[in-house]
Coordinates of C-alpha atoms and ligand atoms in Angstrom, one line a residue:
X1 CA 78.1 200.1 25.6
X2 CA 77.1 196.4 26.8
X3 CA 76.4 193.7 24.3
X4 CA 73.0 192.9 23.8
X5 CA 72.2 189.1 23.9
X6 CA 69.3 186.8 23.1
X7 CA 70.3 183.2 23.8
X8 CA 67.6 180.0 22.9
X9 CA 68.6 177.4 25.1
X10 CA 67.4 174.2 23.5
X11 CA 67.9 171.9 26.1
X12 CA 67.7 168.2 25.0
X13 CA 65.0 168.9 22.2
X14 CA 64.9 168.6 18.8
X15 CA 66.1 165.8 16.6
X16 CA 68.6 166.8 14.2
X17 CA 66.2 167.3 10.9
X18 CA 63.8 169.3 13.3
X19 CA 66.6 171.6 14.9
X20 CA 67.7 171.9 10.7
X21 CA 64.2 173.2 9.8
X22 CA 64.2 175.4 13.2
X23 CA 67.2 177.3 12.5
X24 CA 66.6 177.7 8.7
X25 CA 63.2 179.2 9.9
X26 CA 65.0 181.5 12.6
X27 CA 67.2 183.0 9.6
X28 CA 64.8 183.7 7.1
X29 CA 62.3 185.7 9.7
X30 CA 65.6 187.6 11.2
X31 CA 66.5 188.9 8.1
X32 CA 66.4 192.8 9.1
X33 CA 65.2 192.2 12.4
X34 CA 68.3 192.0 14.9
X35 CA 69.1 195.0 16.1
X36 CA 72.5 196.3 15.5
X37 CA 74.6 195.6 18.6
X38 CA 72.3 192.3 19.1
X39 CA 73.7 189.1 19.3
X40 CA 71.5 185.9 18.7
X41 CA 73.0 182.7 20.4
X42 CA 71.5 179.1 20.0
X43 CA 72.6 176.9 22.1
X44 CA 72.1 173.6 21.0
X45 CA 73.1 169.7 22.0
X46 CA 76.1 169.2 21.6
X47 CA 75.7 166.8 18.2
X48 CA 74.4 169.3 16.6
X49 CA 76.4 172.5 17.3
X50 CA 78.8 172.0 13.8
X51 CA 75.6 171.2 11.6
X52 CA 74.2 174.0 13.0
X53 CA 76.9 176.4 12.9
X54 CA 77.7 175.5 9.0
X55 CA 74.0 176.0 8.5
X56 CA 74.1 179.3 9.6
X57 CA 77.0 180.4 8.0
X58 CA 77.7 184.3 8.1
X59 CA 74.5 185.3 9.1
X60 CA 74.2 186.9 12.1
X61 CA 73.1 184.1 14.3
X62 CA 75.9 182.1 16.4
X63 CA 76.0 179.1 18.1
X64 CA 76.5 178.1 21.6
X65 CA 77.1 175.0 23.8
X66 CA 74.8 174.2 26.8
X67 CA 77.4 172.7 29.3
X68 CA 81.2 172.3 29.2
X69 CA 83.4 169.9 31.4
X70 CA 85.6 171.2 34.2
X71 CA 89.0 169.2 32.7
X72 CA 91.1 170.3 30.4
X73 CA 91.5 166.6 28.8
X74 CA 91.7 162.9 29.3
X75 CA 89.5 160.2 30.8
X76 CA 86.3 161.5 31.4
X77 CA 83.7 159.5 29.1
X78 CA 81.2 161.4 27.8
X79 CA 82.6 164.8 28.6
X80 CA 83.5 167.8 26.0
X81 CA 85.8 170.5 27.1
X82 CA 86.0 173.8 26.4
X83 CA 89.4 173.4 24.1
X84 CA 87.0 170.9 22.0
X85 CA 84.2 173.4 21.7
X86 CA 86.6 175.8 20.7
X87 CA 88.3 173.3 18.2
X88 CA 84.4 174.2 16.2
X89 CA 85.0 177.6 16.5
X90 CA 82.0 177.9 19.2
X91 CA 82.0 181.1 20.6
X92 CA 79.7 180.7 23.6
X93 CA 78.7 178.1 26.1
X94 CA 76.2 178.2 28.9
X95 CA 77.8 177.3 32.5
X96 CA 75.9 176.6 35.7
X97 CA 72.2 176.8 34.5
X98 CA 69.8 176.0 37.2
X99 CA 69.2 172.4 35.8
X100 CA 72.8 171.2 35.9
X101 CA 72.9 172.6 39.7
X102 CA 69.8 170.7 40.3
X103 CA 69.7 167.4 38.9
X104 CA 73.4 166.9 38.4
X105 CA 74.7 168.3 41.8
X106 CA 76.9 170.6 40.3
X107 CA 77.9 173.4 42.8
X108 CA 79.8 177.5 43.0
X109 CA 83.5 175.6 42.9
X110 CA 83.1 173.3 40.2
X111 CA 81.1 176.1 38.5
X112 CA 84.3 178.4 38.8
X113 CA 86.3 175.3 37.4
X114 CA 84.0 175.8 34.3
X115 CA 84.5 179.3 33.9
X116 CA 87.7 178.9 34.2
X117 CA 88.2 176.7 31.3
X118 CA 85.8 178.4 29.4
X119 CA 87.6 181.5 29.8
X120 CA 91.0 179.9 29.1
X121 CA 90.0 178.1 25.6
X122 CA 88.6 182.0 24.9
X123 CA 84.9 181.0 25.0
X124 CA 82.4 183.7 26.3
X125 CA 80.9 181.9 29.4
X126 CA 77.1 182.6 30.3
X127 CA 77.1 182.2 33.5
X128 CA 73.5 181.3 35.6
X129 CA 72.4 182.1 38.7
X130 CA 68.9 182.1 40.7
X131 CA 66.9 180.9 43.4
X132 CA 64.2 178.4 44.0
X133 CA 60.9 179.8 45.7
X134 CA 61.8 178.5 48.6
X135 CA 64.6 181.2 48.8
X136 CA 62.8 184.1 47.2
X137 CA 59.5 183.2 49.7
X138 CA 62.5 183.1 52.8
X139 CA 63.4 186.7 51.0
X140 CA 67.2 185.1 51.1
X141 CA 66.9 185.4 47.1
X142 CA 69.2 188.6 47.4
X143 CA 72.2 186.9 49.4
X144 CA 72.3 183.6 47.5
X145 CA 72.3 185.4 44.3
X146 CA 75.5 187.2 45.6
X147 CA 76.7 183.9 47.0
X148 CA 76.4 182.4 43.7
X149 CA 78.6 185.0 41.7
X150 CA 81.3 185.2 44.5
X151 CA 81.5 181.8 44.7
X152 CA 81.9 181.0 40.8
X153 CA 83.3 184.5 39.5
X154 CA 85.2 186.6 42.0
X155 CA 88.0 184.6 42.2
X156 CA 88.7 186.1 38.2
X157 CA 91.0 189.2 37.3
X158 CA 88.8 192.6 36.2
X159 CA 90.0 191.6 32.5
X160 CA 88.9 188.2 32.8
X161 CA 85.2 188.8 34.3
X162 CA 84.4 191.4 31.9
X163 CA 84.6 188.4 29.2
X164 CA 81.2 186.6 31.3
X165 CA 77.9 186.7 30.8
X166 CA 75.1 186.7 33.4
X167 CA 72.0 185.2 33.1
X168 CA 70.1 185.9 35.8
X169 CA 67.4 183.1 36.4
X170 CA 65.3 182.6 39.3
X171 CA 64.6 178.9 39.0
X172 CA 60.3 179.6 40.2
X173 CA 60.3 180.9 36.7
X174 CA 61.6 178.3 34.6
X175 CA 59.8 176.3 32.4
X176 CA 56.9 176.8 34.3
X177 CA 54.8 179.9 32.6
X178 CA 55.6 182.4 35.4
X179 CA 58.0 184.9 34.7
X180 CA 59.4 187.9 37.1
X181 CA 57.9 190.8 36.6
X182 CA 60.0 193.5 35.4
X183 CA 60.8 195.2 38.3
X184 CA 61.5 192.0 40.0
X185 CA 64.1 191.3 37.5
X186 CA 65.7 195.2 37.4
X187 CA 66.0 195.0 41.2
X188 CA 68.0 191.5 41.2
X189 CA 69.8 192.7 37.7
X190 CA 71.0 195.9 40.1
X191 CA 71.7 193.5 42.4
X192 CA 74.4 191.7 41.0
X193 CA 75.6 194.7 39.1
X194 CA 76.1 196.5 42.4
X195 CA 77.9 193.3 43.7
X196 CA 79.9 193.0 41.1
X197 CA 80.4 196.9 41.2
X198 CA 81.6 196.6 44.6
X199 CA 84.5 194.1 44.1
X200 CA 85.8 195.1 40.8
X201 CA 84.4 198.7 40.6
X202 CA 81.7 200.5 38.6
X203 CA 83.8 200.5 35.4
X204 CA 84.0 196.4 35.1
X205 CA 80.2 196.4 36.2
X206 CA 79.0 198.7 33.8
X207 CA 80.4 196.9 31.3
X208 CA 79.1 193.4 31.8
X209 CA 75.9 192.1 30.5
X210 CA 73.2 190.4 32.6
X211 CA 70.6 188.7 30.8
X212 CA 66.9 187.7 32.6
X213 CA 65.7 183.8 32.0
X214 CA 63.0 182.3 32.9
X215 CA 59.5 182.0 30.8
X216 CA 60.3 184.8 28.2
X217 CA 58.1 184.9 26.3
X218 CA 57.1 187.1 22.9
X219 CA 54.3 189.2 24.8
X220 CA 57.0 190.2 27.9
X221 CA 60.0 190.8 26.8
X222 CA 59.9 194.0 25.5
X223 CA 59.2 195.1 28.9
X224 CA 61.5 193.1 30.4
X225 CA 64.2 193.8 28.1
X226 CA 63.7 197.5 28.6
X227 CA 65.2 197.5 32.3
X228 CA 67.9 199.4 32.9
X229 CA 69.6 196.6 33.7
X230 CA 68.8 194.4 31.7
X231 CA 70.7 193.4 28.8
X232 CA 68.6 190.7 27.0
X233 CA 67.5 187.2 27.7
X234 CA 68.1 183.0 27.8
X235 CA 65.3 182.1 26.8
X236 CA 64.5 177.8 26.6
X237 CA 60.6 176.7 25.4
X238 CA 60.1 180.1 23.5
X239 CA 63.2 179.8 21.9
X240 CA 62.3 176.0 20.4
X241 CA 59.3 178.1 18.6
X242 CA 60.9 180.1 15.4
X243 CA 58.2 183.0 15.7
X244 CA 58.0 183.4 19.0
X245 CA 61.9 183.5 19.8
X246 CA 61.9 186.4 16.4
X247 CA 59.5 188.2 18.3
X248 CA 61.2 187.9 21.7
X249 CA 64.7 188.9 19.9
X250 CA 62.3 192.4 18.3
X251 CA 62.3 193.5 21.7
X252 CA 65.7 193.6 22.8
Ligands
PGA301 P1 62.2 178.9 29.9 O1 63.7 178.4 30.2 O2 62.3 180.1 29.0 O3 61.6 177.7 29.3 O4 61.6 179.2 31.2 C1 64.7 179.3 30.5 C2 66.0 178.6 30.7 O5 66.0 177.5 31.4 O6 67.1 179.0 30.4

């Protein structure tokens, strides 16, 4: 059975005594109220992942980095790699969301690069992909979606791609109040499933989770989260709100 996963992406919000009082709010109103097989992931900056993970203890809730560099080690200033992140014991970190293809230029082979290092320090990538409107209104949104996940995870074994996550996010919905609808989402979910299906065979694609981003909010994702294909969510300004992100993880 795939995992189910509701990740907060927290961007760059929050200073560290908000993104404290956040998380301590997220784990007294989850008490009882993830699912079984659900996994909650907040990825937050990076200075706060260790605070955040010791505040959060054994409860259910993990943490998970937004970004990871494409080097092992060395000169790179400013740059964490996936064997640091590890170091903390961080189990998951977000590769190739939308923002980091768009304002820092990063592209499907540096994004396998990632993956790849991700993979090798045995983190679980998430691993974004979606068009801008521009695609979707061109109806191109199908073949760059494929484009994306070929470019960045089809060069990976069967054993290694199982260990990636998918967060399908079609950029038109980001941050800006307009989400899919369902069946928008299901049909590009089955999308890359199929794709996925194709190169590595039902088996592996069955088996991988796909999660939908882009404006979930507390009053659509149960819908959205009921799609076939549709294993959960990333969800960013809902996830900065402790009620709304409890509600959003109900419906999983
Ligand atoms: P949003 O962001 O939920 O604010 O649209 C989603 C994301 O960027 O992962």
């Amino acid at each position: 059975m795939r995992k189910k996963i509701v990740a907060g992406n927290w961007k760059m919000n929050k200073t560290l005594a908000d993104a404290v009082v956040l998380t301590s709010e997220l784990m007294t109103l989850t008490q009882n109220e993830v699912k079984n097989n659900a996994v909650v992931v907040l990825c937050t900056p990076f200075p706060y992942l260790l605070k955040i993970k010791e505040q959060l203890g054994n409860s259910t809730i993990v943490v998970g980095a937004q970004n990871c560099s494409e080097h092992e080690s060395g000169a790179y200033t400013g740059e964490t790699s996936a064997a640091m992140l590890k170091s903390m014991a961080i189990p998951y970190v977000i590769i190739g969301h939308s923002e980091r293809r768009q304002y820092f230029g990063e592209g499907g082979a540096l994004l396998a690069k990632k993956v790849d290092r991700a993979l090798a320090a045995g983190l679980t990538p998430i691993f974004c992909n979606g068009e801008q409107l521009e695609i979707r209104e061109k109806g191109s949104h199908e073949a760059l979606v494929k484009q994306q996940t070929e470019e960045s995870l089809f060069h990976l074994s069967p054993a290694d791609i199982r260990k990636v996550v998918i967060a399908y996010e079609p950029v038109w919905a980001i941050g800006t109040g307009k989400t899919a609808t369902s069946q928008q989402a299901q049909d590009m979910h089955a999308v890359i499933r199929g794709h996925i299906a194709a190169k590595y065979g039902n088996d592996v694609a069955e088996s991988i989770s796909i999660l939908y981003g882009g404006s979930v909010k507390p009053d659509n994702a149960k819908e959205l989260f009921a799609c076939k294909d549709v294993d959960g969510g990333l969800v960013g300004g809902a996830s900065l709100k402790a009620r709304d992100f409890v509600d959003i993880i109900k419906g999983v």
